[in-house]
PDB file of C-alpha atoms and ligand atoms in Angstrom:
ATOM      1  CA  MET M  14      -0.013  -0.058  -0.040  1.00  0.00           C
ATOM      2  CA  HIS M  15       1.180   3.393  -1.001  1.00  0.00           C
ATOM      3  CA  PHE M  16      -0.051   6.531   0.707  1.00  0.00           C
ATOM      4  CA  LEU M  17       0.304  10.264  -0.216  1.00  0.00           C
ATOM      5  CA  VAL M  18      -0.537  12.819   2.410  1.00  0.00           C
ATOM      6  CA  LEU M  19      -2.232  15.386   0.107  1.00  0.00           C
ATOM      7  CA  GLY M  20      -3.343  17.781   2.804  1.00  0.00           C
ATOM      8  CA  THR M  21      -2.335  17.700   6.441  1.00  0.00           C
ATOM      9  CA  ALA M  22      -4.166  20.793   7.830  1.00  0.00           C
ATOM     10  CA  ALA M  23      -7.644  20.796   9.378  1.00  0.00           C
ATOM     11  CA  GLY M  24     -10.534  22.940   8.012  1.00  0.00           C
ATOM     12  CA  GLY M  25      -9.250  26.385   7.034  1.00  0.00           C
ATOM     13  CA  GLY M  26      -5.674  25.027   6.020  1.00  0.00           C
ATOM     14  CA  LEU M  27      -2.416  26.699   7.061  1.00  0.00           C
ATOM     15  CA  PRO M  28      -2.625  29.587   6.861  1.00  0.00           C
ATOM     16  CA  GLN M  29      -6.235  30.097   7.199  1.00  0.00           C
ATOM     17  CA  TRP M  30      -7.577  33.112   5.239  1.00  0.00           C
ATOM     18  CA  ASN M  31      -8.606  35.164   8.247  1.00  0.00           C
ATOM     19  CA  CYS M  32      -6.168  34.023  10.833  1.00  0.00           C
ATOM     20  CA  GLY M  33      -3.176  35.945  12.260  1.00  0.00           C
ATOM     21  CA  CYS M  34      -2.022  33.364  14.754  1.00  0.00           C
ATOM     22  CA  ASP M  35       1.638  32.684  15.162  1.00  0.00           C
ATOM     23  CA  ASN M  36       1.621  29.673  12.885  1.00  0.00           C
ATOM     24  CA  CYS M  37      -0.455  31.429  10.189  1.00  0.00           C
ATOM     25  CA  LYS M  38       1.881  34.486  10.270  1.00  0.00           C
ATOM     26  CA  LEU M  39       4.978  32.119   9.898  1.00  0.00           C
ATOM     27  CA  ALA M  40       3.361  30.058   7.059  1.00  0.00           C
ATOM     28  CA  ARG M  41       2.907  33.331   5.015  1.00  0.00           C
ATOM     29  CA  ILE M  42       6.682  34.010   5.172  1.00  0.00           C
ATOM     30  CA  PRO M  43       8.604  32.022   2.557  1.00  0.00           C
ATOM     31  CA  GLY M  44      11.648  30.403   4.058  1.00  0.00           C
ATOM     32  CA  SER M  45      10.284  30.652   7.716  1.00  0.00           C
ATOM     33  CA  GLY M  46      10.499  26.893   8.088  1.00  0.00           C
ATOM     34  CA  LEU M  47       6.781  26.543   8.360  1.00  0.00           C
ATOM     35  CA  ARG M  48       5.405  25.692   4.937  1.00  0.00           C
ATOM     36  CA  PRO M  49       1.704  26.183   3.942  1.00  0.00           C
ATOM     37  CA  GLN M  50      -0.343  23.061   4.403  1.00  0.00           C
ATOM     38  CA  THR M  51      -3.520  22.233   2.597  1.00  0.00           C
ATOM     39  CA  GLN M  52      -6.741  20.789   4.003  1.00  0.00           C
ATOM     40  CA  SER M  53      -7.362  17.230   5.085  1.00  0.00           C
ATOM     41  CA  SER M  54      -7.029  14.522   2.458  1.00  0.00           C
ATOM     42  CA  ILE M  55      -4.937  11.452   1.559  1.00  0.00           C
ATOM     43  CA  ALA M  56      -4.537   9.286  -1.416  1.00  0.00           C
ATOM     44  CA  VAL M  57      -3.889   5.540  -1.466  1.00  0.00           C
ATOM     45  CA  SER M  58      -2.892   3.065  -4.054  1.00  0.00           C
ATOM     46  CA  VAL M  59      -1.631  -0.553  -4.373  1.00  0.00           C
ATOM     47  CA  ASP M  60      -0.250  -0.453  -7.777  1.00  0.00           C
ATOM     48  CA  GLY M  61       0.782   3.202  -8.167  1.00  0.00           C
ATOM     49  CA  GLU M  62      -1.469   3.629 -11.079  1.00  0.00           C
ATOM     50  CA  ASN M  63      -4.928   3.516  -9.616  1.00  0.00           C
ATOM     51  CA  TRP M  64      -5.593   5.850  -6.672  1.00  0.00           C
ATOM     52  CA  ALA M  65      -8.300   6.389  -4.202  1.00  0.00           C
ATOM     53  CA  ILE M  66      -8.855   9.674  -2.498  1.00  0.00           C
ATOM     54  CA  LEU M  67      -9.904   9.624   1.198  1.00  0.00           C
ATOM     55  CA  ASN M  68     -11.755  13.030   1.767  1.00  0.00           C
ATOM     56  CA  ALA M  69     -12.208  15.568  -0.975  1.00  0.00           C
ATOM     57  CA  SER M  70     -10.726  18.749   0.369  1.00  0.00           C
ATOM     58  CA  PRO M  71     -11.546  22.206  -1.086  1.00  0.00           C
ATOM     59  CA  ASP M  72      -7.764  22.210  -1.992  1.00  0.00           C
ATOM     60  CA  ILE M  73      -7.942  19.149  -4.275  1.00  0.00           C
ATOM     61  CA  ARG M  74      -7.247  21.029  -7.292  1.00  0.00           C
ATOM     62  CA  GLN M  75      -3.787  22.133  -5.980  1.00  0.00           C
ATOM     63  CA  GLN M  76      -3.318  18.727  -4.337  1.00  0.00           C
ATOM     64  CA  ILE M  77      -3.611  16.894  -7.676  1.00  0.00           C
ATOM     65  CA  ASP M  78      -1.368  19.403  -9.308  1.00  0.00           C
ATOM     66  CA  ASP M  79       1.262  18.991  -6.474  1.00  0.00           C
ATOM     67  CA  ASN M  80       1.322  15.215  -6.777  1.00  0.00           C
ATOM     68  CA  ARG M  81       2.466  13.862 -10.192  1.00  0.00           C
ATOM     69  CA  GLN M  82       0.997  10.390  -9.300  1.00  0.00           C
ATOM     70  CA  LEU M  83      -2.474  12.002  -9.677  1.00  0.00           C
ATOM     71  CA  HIS M  84      -1.847  13.794 -13.065  1.00  0.00           C
ATOM     72  CA  PRO M  85      -3.781  12.663 -16.255  1.00  0.00           C
ATOM     73  CA  MET M  86      -1.935  10.204 -18.454  1.00  0.00           C
ATOM     74  CA  ALA M  87      -3.976  10.984 -21.571  1.00  0.00           C
ATOM     75  CA  LEU M  88      -6.010  13.735 -23.126  1.00  0.00           C
ATOM     76  CA  ARG M  89      -8.930  13.244 -20.663  1.00  0.00           C
ATOM     77  CA  HIS M  90      -7.923  10.783 -17.946  1.00  0.00           C
ATOM     78  CA  SER M  91      -7.411  10.646 -14.150  1.00  0.00           C
ATOM     79  CA  PRO M  92      -5.633   7.994 -11.979  1.00  0.00           C
ATOM     80  CA  ILE M  93      -8.285   8.688  -9.447  1.00  0.00           C
ATOM     81  CA  ARG M  94     -10.782   5.709  -9.493  1.00  0.00           C
ATOM     82  CA  SER M  95     -12.578   6.272  -6.260  1.00  0.00           C
ATOM     83  CA  VAL M  96     -13.316   8.752  -3.443  1.00  0.00           C
ATOM     84  CA  VAL M  97     -14.501   8.104   0.113  1.00  0.00           C
ATOM     85  CA  VAL M  98     -15.642  10.711   2.660  1.00  0.00           C
ATOM     86  CA  THR M  99     -15.347  10.257   6.454  1.00  0.00           C
ATOM     87  CA  ASN M 100     -17.806  12.879   7.530  1.00  0.00           C
ATOM     88  CA  GLY M 101     -19.966  15.723   5.977  1.00  0.00           C
ATOM     89  CA  ASP M 102     -17.701  18.583   7.074  1.00  0.00           C
ATOM     90  CA  ILE M 103     -16.861  21.131   4.377  1.00  0.00           C
ATOM     91  CA  ASP M 104     -13.174  20.276   4.447  1.00  0.00           C
ATOM     92  CA  HIS M 105     -14.001  16.764   3.411  1.00  0.00           C
ATOM     93  CA  ILE M 106     -16.794  17.177   0.860  1.00  0.00           C
ATOM     94  CA  ALA M 107     -16.250  20.586  -0.907  1.00  0.00           C
ATOM     95  CA  GLY M 108     -13.591  19.176  -3.200  1.00  0.00           C
ATOM     96  CA  LEU M 109     -16.241  16.942  -4.802  1.00  0.00           C
ATOM     97  CA  LEU M 110     -17.317  19.978  -6.606  1.00  0.00           C
ATOM     98  CA  VAL M 111     -13.933  20.343  -8.126  1.00  0.00           C
ATOM     99  CA  LEU M 112     -14.096  16.760  -9.535  1.00  0.00           C
ATOM    100  CA  ARG M 113     -17.107  17.594 -11.751  1.00  0.00           C
ATOM    101  CA  GLU M 114     -15.714  17.506 -15.325  1.00  0.00           C
ATOM    102  CA  LYS M 115     -17.507  14.435 -16.502  1.00  0.00           C
ATOM    103  CA  GLN M 116     -14.731  12.099 -15.327  1.00  0.00           C
ATOM    104  CA  ALA M 117     -15.759   8.725 -14.014  1.00  0.00           C
ATOM    105  CA  PHE M 118     -15.038   7.529 -10.508  1.00  0.00           C
ATOM    106  CA  GLU M 119     -16.876   5.804  -7.640  1.00  0.00           C
ATOM    107  CA  LEU M 120     -17.875   7.791  -4.655  1.00  0.00           C
ATOM    108  CA  PHE M 121     -18.153   5.680  -1.494  1.00  0.00           C
ATOM    109  CA  MET M 122     -20.175   6.935   1.496  1.00  0.00           C
ATOM    110  CA  THR M 123     -22.385   5.718   4.334  1.00  0.00           C
ATOM    111  CA  GLU M 124     -26.075   6.242   3.788  1.00  0.00           C
ATOM    112  CA  ALA M 125     -26.144   9.113   6.288  1.00  0.00           C
ATOM    113  CA  LEU M 126     -23.264  10.901   4.446  1.00  0.00           C
ATOM    114  CA  ALA M 127     -24.947  10.148   1.075  1.00  0.00           C
ATOM    115  CA  GLY M 128     -28.028  11.805   2.513  1.00  0.00           C
ATOM    116  CA  ILE M 129     -26.064  15.118   3.095  1.00  0.00           C
ATOM    117  CA  ILE M 130     -24.692  15.057  -0.458  1.00  0.00           C
ATOM    118  CA  ASP M 131     -28.055  14.067  -2.046  1.00  0.00           C
ATOM    119  CA  ASP M 132     -29.917  16.796  -0.040  1.00  0.00           C
ATOM    120  CA  ASN M 133     -27.790  19.499  -1.360  1.00  0.00           C
ATOM    121  CA  PRO M 134     -28.509  20.132  -5.145  1.00  0.00           C
ATOM    122  CA  VAL M 135     -25.211  21.816  -5.749  1.00  0.00           C
ATOM    123  CA  PHE M 136     -23.696  18.241  -5.702  1.00  0.00           C
ATOM    124  CA  GLN M 137     -25.784  17.321  -8.699  1.00  0.00           C
ATOM    125  CA  ALA M 138     -22.874  19.002 -10.591  1.00  0.00           C
ATOM    126  CA  LEU M 139     -21.357  15.438 -10.079  1.00  0.00           C
ATOM    127  CA  ASP M 140     -22.969  13.976 -13.238  1.00  0.00           C
ATOM    128  CA  ALA M 141     -24.560  10.644 -12.313  1.00  0.00           C
ATOM    129  CA  ASP M 142     -23.743   9.213 -15.674  1.00  0.00           C
ATOM    130  CA  PHE M 143     -20.109   9.458 -14.646  1.00  0.00           C
ATOM    131  CA  VAL M 144     -19.855   9.454 -10.889  1.00  0.00           C
ATOM    132  CA  ALA M 145     -21.278   6.317  -9.278  1.00  0.00           C
ATOM    133  CA  ARG M 146     -22.579   6.929  -5.716  1.00  0.00           C
ATOM    134  CA  ARG M 147     -22.092   3.793  -3.711  1.00  0.00           C
ATOM    135  CA  THR M 148     -23.662   3.545  -0.223  1.00  0.00           C
ATOM    136  CA  ILE M 149     -21.600   1.300   2.099  1.00  0.00           C
ATOM    137  CA  ALA M 150     -22.881  -0.250   5.287  1.00  0.00           C
ATOM    138  CA  LEU M 151     -20.742   0.037   8.417  1.00  0.00           C
ATOM    139  CA  ASP M 152     -18.224  -2.823   8.892  1.00  0.00           C
ATOM    140  CA  ALA M 153     -18.955  -4.381   5.516  1.00  0.00           C
ATOM    141  CA  PRO M 154     -15.665  -4.821   3.502  1.00  0.00           C
ATOM    142  CA  PHE M 155     -15.777  -3.621  -0.005  1.00  0.00           C
ATOM    143  CA  PRO M 156     -13.140  -3.267  -2.901  1.00  0.00           C
ATOM    144  CA  LEU M 157     -11.999   0.365  -2.839  1.00  0.00           C
ATOM    145  CA  LEU M 158      -9.594  -0.359  -5.738  1.00  0.00           C
ATOM    146  CA  PRO M 159      -8.540  -3.620  -7.345  1.00  0.00           C
ATOM    147  CA  GLY M 160      -6.632  -5.441  -4.714  1.00  0.00           C
ATOM    148  CA  LEU M 161      -7.466  -2.960  -1.917  1.00  0.00           C
ATOM    149  CA  GLN M 162     -10.090  -3.904   0.592  1.00  0.00           C
ATOM    150  CA  ALA M 163     -11.746  -1.202   2.687  1.00  0.00           C
ATOM    151  CA  ALA M 164     -14.222  -1.036   5.470  1.00  0.00           C
ATOM    152  CA  LEU M 165     -15.974   1.866   7.114  1.00  0.00           C
ATOM    153  CA  PHE M 166     -16.575   1.997  10.848  1.00  0.00           C
ATOM    154  CA  ALA M 167     -18.232   4.329  13.262  1.00  0.00           C
ATOM    155  CA  VAL M 168     -16.053   6.705  15.261  1.00  0.00           C
ATOM    156  CA  PRO M 169     -17.270   9.022  18.047  1.00  0.00           C
ATOM    157  CA  GLY M 170     -18.161  12.365  16.417  1.00  0.00           C
ATOM    158  CA  LYS M 171     -20.933  14.704  15.545  1.00  0.00           C
ATOM    159  CA  VAL M 172     -22.966  16.121  12.589  1.00  0.00           C
ATOM    160  CA  PRO M 173     -21.271  18.557  10.437  1.00  0.00           C
ATOM    161  CA  LEU M 174     -21.004  22.179  11.805  1.00  0.00           C
ATOM    162  CA  PHE M 175     -23.553  23.428   9.200  1.00  0.00           C
ATOM    163  CA  LEU M 176     -26.121  20.843  10.385  1.00  0.00           C
ATOM    164  CA  GLU M 177     -25.647  21.512  14.121  1.00  0.00           C
ATOM    165  CA  GLY M 178     -28.647  22.441  15.980  1.00  0.00           C
ATOM    166  CA  ALA M 179     -28.634  24.428  19.261  1.00  0.00           C
ATOM    167  CA  GLU M 180     -27.363  21.424  21.344  1.00  0.00           C
ATOM    168  CA  PRO M 181     -25.672  18.912  19.057  1.00  0.00           C
ATOM    169  CA  ASP M 182     -24.792  15.419  20.470  1.00  0.00           C
ATOM    170  CA  ILE M 183     -21.034  15.189  20.781  1.00  0.00           C
ATOM    171  CA  GLY M 184     -19.495  11.662  20.619  1.00  0.00           C
ATOM    172  CA  ILE M 185     -22.325   9.976  18.911  1.00  0.00           C
ATOM    173  CA  GLU M 186     -21.278   6.787  17.141  1.00  0.00           C
ATOM    174  CA  GLY M 187     -23.017   6.080  13.845  1.00  0.00           C
ATOM    175  CA  GLU M 188     -22.710   6.793  10.161  1.00  0.00           C
ATOM    176  CA  GLN M 189     -22.016  10.617  10.466  1.00  0.00           C
ATOM    177  CA  THR M 190     -18.345  10.208  11.367  1.00  0.00           C
ATOM    178  CA  ILE M 191     -16.390   7.234  10.243  1.00  0.00           C
ATOM    179  CA  GLY M 192     -12.891   5.842  10.040  1.00  0.00           C
ATOM    180  CA  ILE M 193     -11.473   3.770   7.188  1.00  0.00           C
ATOM    181  CA  GLU M 194      -9.829   0.376   7.359  1.00  0.00           C
ATOM    182  CA  LEU M 195      -7.596  -0.482   4.552  1.00  0.00           C
ATOM    183  CA  LYS M 196      -6.120  -3.987   3.941  1.00  0.00           C
ATOM    184  CA  ALA M 197      -3.844  -5.168   1.154  1.00  0.00           C
ATOM    185  CA  SER M 198      -0.893  -7.676   0.774  1.00  0.00           C
ATOM    186  CA  GLY M 199      -1.115  -8.732   4.430  1.00  0.00           C
ATOM    187  CA  ARG M 200      -1.016  -5.102   5.688  1.00  0.00           C
ATOM    188  CA  ARG M 201      -3.550  -3.128   7.636  1.00  0.00           C
ATOM    189  CA  ALA M 202      -3.889   0.660   7.942  1.00  0.00           C
ATOM    190  CA  TYR M 203      -6.308   3.090   9.378  1.00  0.00           C
ATOM    191  CA  TYR M 204      -7.349   6.757   8.506  1.00  0.00           C
ATOM    192  CA  ILE M 205      -9.286   8.429  11.179  1.00  0.00           C
ATOM    193  CA  PRO M 206      -9.056  12.216  10.740  1.00  0.00           C
ATOM    194  CA  GLY M 207     -11.891  13.095  13.119  1.00  0.00           C
ATOM    195  CA  CYS M 208     -12.435  11.397  16.565  1.00  0.00           C
ATOM    196  CA  ALA M 209     -14.118  12.652  19.660  1.00  0.00           C
ATOM    197  CA  ALA M 210     -12.866   9.808  21.890  1.00  0.00           C
ATOM    198  CA  LEU M 211     -10.960   6.509  21.675  1.00  0.00           C
ATOM    199  CA  THR M 212     -13.430   4.060  22.809  1.00  0.00           C
ATOM    200  CA  ALA M 213     -12.441   0.496  23.951  1.00  0.00           C
ATOM    201  CA  SER M 214     -13.891  -0.999  20.844  1.00  0.00           C
ATOM    202  CA  LEU M 215     -12.051   1.531  18.580  1.00  0.00           C
ATOM    203  CA  ALA M 216      -8.743   0.853  20.403  1.00  0.00           C
ATOM    204  CA  ALA M 217      -9.281  -2.934  20.025  1.00  0.00           C
ATOM    205  CA  ARG M 218      -9.950  -2.453  16.227  1.00  0.00           C
ATOM    206  CA  ILE M 219      -6.803  -0.437  15.507  1.00  0.00           C
ATOM    207  CA  ASP M 220      -4.474  -2.332  17.888  1.00  0.00           C
ATOM    208  CA  GLY M 221      -1.837  -4.110  15.928  1.00  0.00           C
ATOM    209  CA  ALA M 222      -2.132  -2.049  12.729  1.00  0.00           C
ATOM    210  CA  ASP M 223       0.828  -1.326  10.527  1.00  0.00           C
ATOM    211  CA  LEU M 224      -0.126   2.295  10.059  1.00  0.00           C
ATOM    212  CA  LEU M 225      -2.553   4.771  11.730  1.00  0.00           C
ATOM    213  CA  LEU M 226      -3.259   8.290  10.368  1.00  0.00           C
ATOM    214  CA  PHE M 227      -5.050   9.976  13.227  1.00  0.00           C
ATOM    215  CA  ASP M 228      -6.896  13.109  14.245  1.00  0.00           C
ATOM    216  CA  GLY M 229      -4.329  15.725  15.360  1.00  0.00           C
ATOM    217  CA  THR M 230      -6.584  18.762  15.300  1.00  0.00           C
ATOM    218  CA  LEU M 231      -5.580  20.364  18.602  1.00  0.00           C
ATOM    219  CA  PHE M 232      -2.685  19.788  21.040  1.00  0.00           C
ATOM    220  CA  THR M 233      -4.724  20.906  24.028  1.00  0.00           C
ATOM    221  CA  ASP M 234      -8.437  20.879  24.440  1.00  0.00           C
ATOM    222  CA  ASP M 235      -8.768  24.616  25.159  1.00  0.00           C
ATOM    223  CA  GLU M 236      -6.174  25.669  22.461  1.00  0.00           C
ATOM    224  CA  MET M 237      -8.600  27.874  20.503  1.00  0.00           C
ATOM    225  CA  LEU M 238      -9.856  29.618  23.691  1.00  0.00           C
ATOM    226  CA  ALA M 239      -6.252  30.146  25.043  1.00  0.00           C
ATOM    227  CA  SER M 240      -4.979  31.455  21.685  1.00  0.00           C
ATOM    228  CA  GLY M 241      -8.048  33.733  21.339  1.00  0.00           C
ATOM    229  CA  THR M 242      -8.935  32.257  17.985  1.00  0.00           C
ATOM    230  CA  GLY M 243     -12.318  30.564  18.989  1.00  0.00           C
ATOM    231  CA  GLN M 244     -14.848  29.872  21.772  1.00  0.00           C
ATOM    232  CA  LYS M 245     -14.985  26.111  21.456  1.00  0.00           C
ATOM    233  CA  THR M 246     -12.985  23.295  23.010  1.00  0.00           C
ATOM    234  CA  GLY M 247     -11.649  20.519  20.857  1.00  0.00           C
ATOM    235  CA  ARG M 248     -14.119  18.085  22.341  1.00  0.00           C
ATOM    236  CA  ARG M 249     -17.085  20.395  21.534  1.00  0.00           C
ATOM    237  CA  MET M 250     -15.815  20.315  17.915  1.00  0.00           C
ATOM    238  CA  GLY M 251     -15.712  16.541  17.945  1.00  0.00           C
ATOM    239  CA  HIS M 252     -12.002  16.232  18.166  1.00  0.00           C
ATOM    240  CA  MET M 253     -10.164  14.659  21.092  1.00  0.00           C
ATOM    241  CA  PRO M 254      -7.032  16.619  21.981  1.00  0.00           C
ATOM    242  CA  ILE M 255      -3.469  15.152  21.558  1.00  0.00           C
ATOM    243  CA  ASP M 256      -2.297  16.133  25.067  1.00  0.00           C
ATOM    244  CA  GLY M 257      -3.602  15.718  28.521  1.00  0.00           C
ATOM    245  CA  ALA M 258      -5.947  13.084  30.289  1.00  0.00           C
ATOM    246  CA  GLY M 259      -7.892  11.123  27.721  1.00  0.00           C
ATOM    247  CA  GLY M 260      -5.889  12.656  24.862  1.00  0.00           C
ATOM    248  CA  SER M 261      -4.874  10.609  21.921  1.00  0.00           C
ATOM    249  CA  LEU M 262      -1.184  10.666  22.902  1.00  0.00           C
ATOM    250  CA  GLU M 263      -1.964   8.722  25.997  1.00  0.00           C
ATOM    251  CA  ALA M 264      -4.651   6.503  24.537  1.00  0.00           C
ATOM    252  CA  LEU M 265      -2.828   5.441  21.495  1.00  0.00           C
ATOM    253  CA  SER M 266       0.511   4.907  23.303  1.00  0.00           C
ATOM    254  CA  ALA M 267      -1.122   1.957  24.994  1.00  0.00           C
ATOM    255  CA  LEU M 268      -1.453   0.210  21.687  1.00  0.00           C
ATOM    256  CA  THR M 269       1.013  -1.486  19.330  1.00  0.00           C
ATOM    257  CA  ILE M 270       0.957   0.333  16.066  1.00  0.00           C
ATOM    258  CA  GLY M 271       3.762   0.304  13.403  1.00  0.00           C
ATOM    259  CA  ARG M 272       3.544   3.975  12.411  1.00  0.00           C
ATOM    260  CA  LYS M 273       1.318   6.650  14.012  1.00  0.00           C
ATOM    261  CA  ILE M 274       1.020   9.917  12.167  1.00  0.00           C
ATOM    262  CA  TYR M 275      -1.004  12.938  13.087  1.00  0.00           C
ATOM    263  CA  VAL M 276      -3.086  14.531  10.219  1.00  0.00           C
ATOM    264  CA  HIS M 277      -6.040  16.975  10.223  1.00  0.00           C
ATOM    265  CA  ILE M 278      -3.945  19.492  12.338  1.00  0.00           C
ATOM    266  CA  ASN M 279      -5.528  22.851  13.064  1.00  0.00           C
ATOM    267  CA  ASN M 280      -3.485  25.896  12.194  1.00  0.00           C
ATOM    268  CA  THR M 281      -3.313  26.890  15.975  1.00  0.00           C
ATOM    269  CA  ASN M 282      -1.574  23.594  16.897  1.00  0.00           C
ATOM    270  CA  PRO M 283       1.945  24.097  18.282  1.00  0.00           C
ATOM    271  CA  ILE M 284       3.191  20.782  16.768  1.00  0.00           C
ATOM    272  CA  TRP M 285       3.559  22.486  13.549  1.00  0.00           C
ATOM    273  CA  ARG M 286       6.641  24.188  14.982  1.00  0.00           C
ATOM    274  CA  HIS M 287       9.804  22.825  16.694  1.00  0.00           C
ATOM    275  CA  GLY M 288       9.290  23.144  20.394  1.00  0.00           C
ATOM    276  CA  PRO M 289       8.304  21.180  23.502  1.00  0.00           C
ATOM    277  CA  GLU M 290       4.903  20.060  22.104  1.00  0.00           C
ATOM    278  CA  ARG M 291       6.439  18.616  18.907  1.00  0.00           C
ATOM    279  CA  ASP M 292       9.131  17.091  21.034  1.00  0.00           C
ATOM    280  CA  THR M 293       6.567  15.460  23.306  1.00  0.00           C
ATOM    281  CA  VAL M 294       4.758  13.905  20.260  1.00  0.00           C
ATOM    282  CA  GLY M 295       8.028  12.740  18.727  1.00  0.00           C
ATOM    283  CA  ALA M 296       9.303  11.242  21.986  1.00  0.00           C
ATOM    284  CA  ALA M 297       6.011   9.275  22.183  1.00  0.00           C
ATOM    285  CA  GLY M 298       6.751   7.729  18.738  1.00  0.00           C
ATOM    286  CA  PHE M 299       4.294   9.810  16.750  1.00  0.00           C
ATOM    287  CA  GLU M 300       5.073  11.530  13.563  1.00  0.00           C
ATOM    288  CA  VAL M 301       3.621  14.865  12.382  1.00  0.00           C
ATOM    289  CA  GLY M 302       2.317  14.701   8.886  1.00  0.00           C
ATOM    290  CA  HIS M 303       3.062  17.067   6.153  1.00  0.00           C
ATOM    291  CA  ASP M 304       1.814  17.733   2.730  1.00  0.00           C
ATOM    292  CA  GLY M 305       3.695  15.562   0.252  1.00  0.00           C
ATOM    293  CA  MET M 306       4.517  12.961   2.779  1.00  0.00           C
ATOM    294  CA  GLU M 307       4.723   9.437   1.218  1.00  0.00           C
ATOM    295  CA  ILE M 308       4.328   6.273   3.132  1.00  0.00           C
ATOM    296  CA  SER M 309       4.756   2.853   1.599  1.00  0.00           C
ATOM    297  CA  LEU M 310       3.826  -0.364   3.518  1.00  0.00           C
ATOM    298  CA  ALA M 311       5.686  -3.275   1.755  1.00  0.00           C
ATOM    299  CA  SER M 312       3.842  -6.435   1.164  1.00  0.00           C
ATOM    300  CA  ASP M 313       3.886  -8.821   4.252  1.00  0.00           C
ATOM    301  CA  THR M 314       4.083 -12.012   2.012  1.00  0.00           C
TER     302      THR M 314
HETATM  303  C1  MLT L  22     -13.995  20.009  11.900  1.00  0.00           C
HETATM  304  O1  MLT L  22     -13.137  19.218  11.586  1.00  0.00           O
HETATM  305  O2  MLT L  22     -14.284  20.176  13.034  1.00  0.00           O
HETATM  306  C2  MLT L  22     -14.678  20.788  10.767  1.00  0.00           C
HETATM  307  O3  MLT L  22     -13.948  20.564   9.517  1.00  0.00           O
HETATM  308  C3  MLT L  22     -14.833  22.178  11.150  1.00  0.00           C
HETATM  309  C4  MLT L  22     -15.460  23.019  10.028  1.00  0.00           C
HETATM  310  O4  MLT L  22     -16.316  22.576   9.297  1.00  0.00           O
HETATM  311  O5  MLT L  22     -14.984  24.082   9.723  1.00  0.00           O
HETATM  312 MN1   MN L  23     -12.309  19.005   9.601  1.00  0.00          MN
HETATM  313 ZN1   ZN L  24      -3.969  30.529  12.535  1.00  0.00          ZN
END
């Protein structure tokens, strides 16, 4: 299995258009050491020729341009065979509108996420004669690409921000927020860019994996409040923090996983920069993703 981290930042990207936090300021300075990062998406392939996109970010046009593996090989062609979305957030679905030029691919979603797409007429721009919408049941394995088996599973989360009522349920487990399991050539990998809590069943599922790409939105739960950039905690946004009691660093360190890489990292997160928080993550055996990162899991056979 080959992975390309297309976009490592959470919604808004790094820098975010209206943000003047320390990270966003640095990311606007060429040569500062902090390079701009696009919004949440990865690509996966087994043969290097056929690719699946996990989450279609608003930056997908640039992401395709930045990664030669995704360039057309003919007058009208794309190596992108399939797309899966892990929730209905704008950073994960808006890119579908970019993929609208009468190019065939399969779009895999849970029924609940398909409902969000189907309810919004703007997504009719994806011509049904070319884009096949496939509804996938939770925990039912399906071929995402030839030779690559995937399964979608529930992860604690919430409905998209734009569908929140006054009091949204946080941490609900169902079809609204999912993780993706990938299996090929005896290897097992997980992509979980949004997760409100690591439940015992989720921990048991991912234990022993060769690779985990996991929600690194915030380092501390109150990071947005403390930095003056927002009023919500990470948990209120449906994202468990990295640090602290019940954080992902502690919860995932108890498991045996080949490589653990943080993705979906908010622009306020201090792990973008060298410093004590990044050192803490590194010392615990976690990597910080970056746009253009390539990961290959050799066949186990
Ligand atoms: C999130 O990950 O919490 C969402 O992408 C936030 C948003 O929709 O802006
Ligand atoms: Mn997001
Ligand atoms: Zn910022």
